[in-house]
CSV table of C-alpha atoms in Angstrom, one decimal:
chain,number,residue,atom,x,y,z
A,1,UNK,CA,31.4,50.7,-49.4
A,2,UNK,CA,28.4,50.3,-47.1
A,3,UNK,CA,30.7,50.4,-44.0
A,4,UNK,CA,31.3,54.1,-44.5
A,5,UNK,CA,27.9,55.2,-45.8
A,6,UNK,CA,25.4,57.6,-44.4
A,7,UNK,CA,23.2,54.8,-43.2
A,8,UNK,CA,25.9,53.6,-40.9
A,9,UNK,CA,26.4,57.1,-39.5
A,10,UNK,CA,22.7,57.4,-38.8
A,11,UNK,CA,22.4,53.9,-37.2
A,12,UNK,CA,25.4,54.7,-35.0
A,13,UNK,CA,23.3,57.4,-33.4
A,14,UNK,CA,20.9,54.7,-32.1
A,15,UNK,CA,23.6,52.2,-31.2
A,16,UNK,CA,24.7,54.0,-28.1
A,17,UNK,CA,22.3,53.1,-25.2
A,18,UNK,CA,21.7,56.6,-23.9
A,19,UNK,CA,21.7,58.7,-27.1
A,20,UNK,CA,18.0,58.1,-28.0
A,21,UNK,CA,17.0,58.4,-24.3
A,22,UNK,CA,18.7,61.8,-24.0
A,23,UNK,CA,17.3,63.0,-27.3
A,24,UNK,CA,13.8,62.1,-26.1
A,25,UNK,CA,14.5,63.7,-22.8
A,26,UNK,CA,15.2,67.0,-24.6
A,27,UNK,CA,12.1,66.9,-26.8
A,28,UNK,CA,10.0,68.9,-24.4
A,29,UNK,CA,12.6,71.7,-24.4
A,30,UNK,CA,16.0,72.8,-23.1
A,31,UNK,CA,17.1,71.2,-19.9
A,32,UNK,CA,20.0,71.6,-17.5
A,33,UNK,CA,22.2,68.6,-17.0
A,34,UNK,CA,20.9,67.9,-13.5
A,35,UNK,CA,17.3,67.9,-14.8
A,36,UNK,CA,18.3,65.4,-17.5
A,37,UNK,CA,19.8,63.1,-14.9
A,38,UNK,CA,16.6,63.3,-12.8
A,39,UNK,CA,14.3,62.9,-15.8
A,40,UNK,CA,16.1,59.9,-17.4
A,41,UNK,CA,17.0,57.9,-14.3
A,42,UNK,CA,19.4,55.0,-14.4
A,43,UNK,CA,22.2,56.8,-16.3
A,44,UNK,CA,25.5,57.4,-14.5
A,45,UNK,CA,27.0,60.9,-14.4
A,46,UNK,CA,29.9,59.7,-16.6
A,47,UNK,CA,27.6,58.1,-19.2
A,48,UNK,CA,25.5,61.2,-19.4
A,49,UNK,CA,28.6,63.4,-19.9
A,50,UNK,CA,29.8,61.1,-22.7
A,51,UNK,CA,26.4,61.1,-24.3
A,52,UNK,CA,26.0,64.8,-24.2
A,53,UNK,CA,29.5,65.3,-25.7
A,54,UNK,CA,28.7,62.8,-28.5
A,55,UNK,CA,25.4,64.4,-29.3
A,56,UNK,CA,26.9,67.9,-29.4
A,57,UNK,CA,29.7,66.6,-31.7
A,58,UNK,CA,27.1,65.1,-34.0
A,59,UNK,CA,25.1,68.4,-34.2
A,60,UNK,CA,22.0,66.9,-32.6
A,61,UNK,CA,22.0,69.0,-29.5
A,62,UNK,CA,23.4,72.4,-28.5
A,63,UNK,CA,25.1,73.3,-25.3
A,64,UNK,CA,24.3,76.8,-24.2
A,65,UNK,CA,25.7,78.8,-21.3
A,66,UNK,CA,23.1,80.8,-19.6
A,67,UNK,CA,24.0,83.9,-17.7
A,68,UNK,CA,22.1,83.6,-14.4
A,69,UNK,CA,22.8,83.7,-10.8
A,70,UNK,CA,24.5,81.2,-10.6
A,71,UNK,CA,25.5,80.7,-14.2
A,72,UNK,CA,24.4,77.4,-15.7
A,73,UNK,CA,24.4,75.3,-18.9
A,74,UNK,CA,21.4,74.1,-20.8
A,75,UNK,CA,21.2,71.5,-23.5
A,76,UNK,CA,18.6,71.6,-26.3
A,77,UNK,CA,17.8,69.8,-29.5
A,78,UNK,CA,19.1,71.5,-32.7
A,79,UNK,CA,16.9,71.6,-35.8
A,80,UNK,CA,18.8,68.4,-36.9
A,81,UNK,CA,18.1,66.7,-33.6
A,82,UNK,CA,14.4,67.6,-33.8
A,83,UNK,CA,14.1,66.0,-37.2
A,84,UNK,CA,15.6,62.8,-35.8
A,85,UNK,CA,13.3,62.7,-32.7
A,86,UNK,CA,10.2,63.6,-34.6
A,87,UNK,CA,10.9,61.4,-37.6
A,88,UNK,CA,12.7,58.1,-37.2
A,89,UNK,CA,12.6,57.9,-33.5
A,90,UNK,CA,8.9,58.6,-33.4
A,91,UNK,CA,8.4,55.9,-36.0
A,92,UNK,CA,10.5,53.4,-34.1
A,93,UNK,CA,8.5,54.2,-30.9
A,94,UNK,CA,5.3,53.5,-32.8
A,95,UNK,CA,6.7,50.2,-34.1
A,96,UNK,CA,7.9,49.3,-30.6
A,97,UNK,CA,4.4,49.8,-29.2
A,98,UNK,CA,2.9,47.7,-31.9
A,99,UNK,CA,5.4,44.9,-32.0
A,100,UNK,CA,7.5,45.1,-28.8
A,101,UNK,CA,5.7,42.2,-27.1
A,102,UNK,CA,6.4,39.9,-30.1
A,103,UNK,CA,10.0,41.0,-30.2
A,104,UNK,CA,10.5,40.2,-26.5
A,105,UNK,CA,8.7,36.9,-26.8
A,106,UNK,CA,11.0,35.9,-29.8
A,107,UNK,CA,14.1,36.9,-27.8
A,108,UNK,CA,12.9,35.0,-24.8
A,109,UNK,CA,12.2,31.9,-26.9
A,110,UNK,CA,15.7,32.1,-28.4
A,111,UNK,CA,17.2,32.4,-24.9
A,112,UNK,CA,18.7,35.9,-25.5
């Protein structure tokens, strides 16, 4: 039964390469798509589109149309997304800072 549990649903959020990066990119506040592309760097337009759709579908970010001249769309963390960024992702970042060198050394020694 573990294949369909909540733990798998949560870990799937971090399995997609750009999901955590986009979530972290939205931590400072709402951003337009173009601003996210510039802030993240290295992500293709297609990958960003897929990531934004997936994060919206998971309730982690909200897509808001802003009436302006010209009109534009902003993306922002939802309350649920904020709990993920400020909780598990922050803890993972701290772990990575403390143990990242050892992890990379082990991977290099194993030839991965």
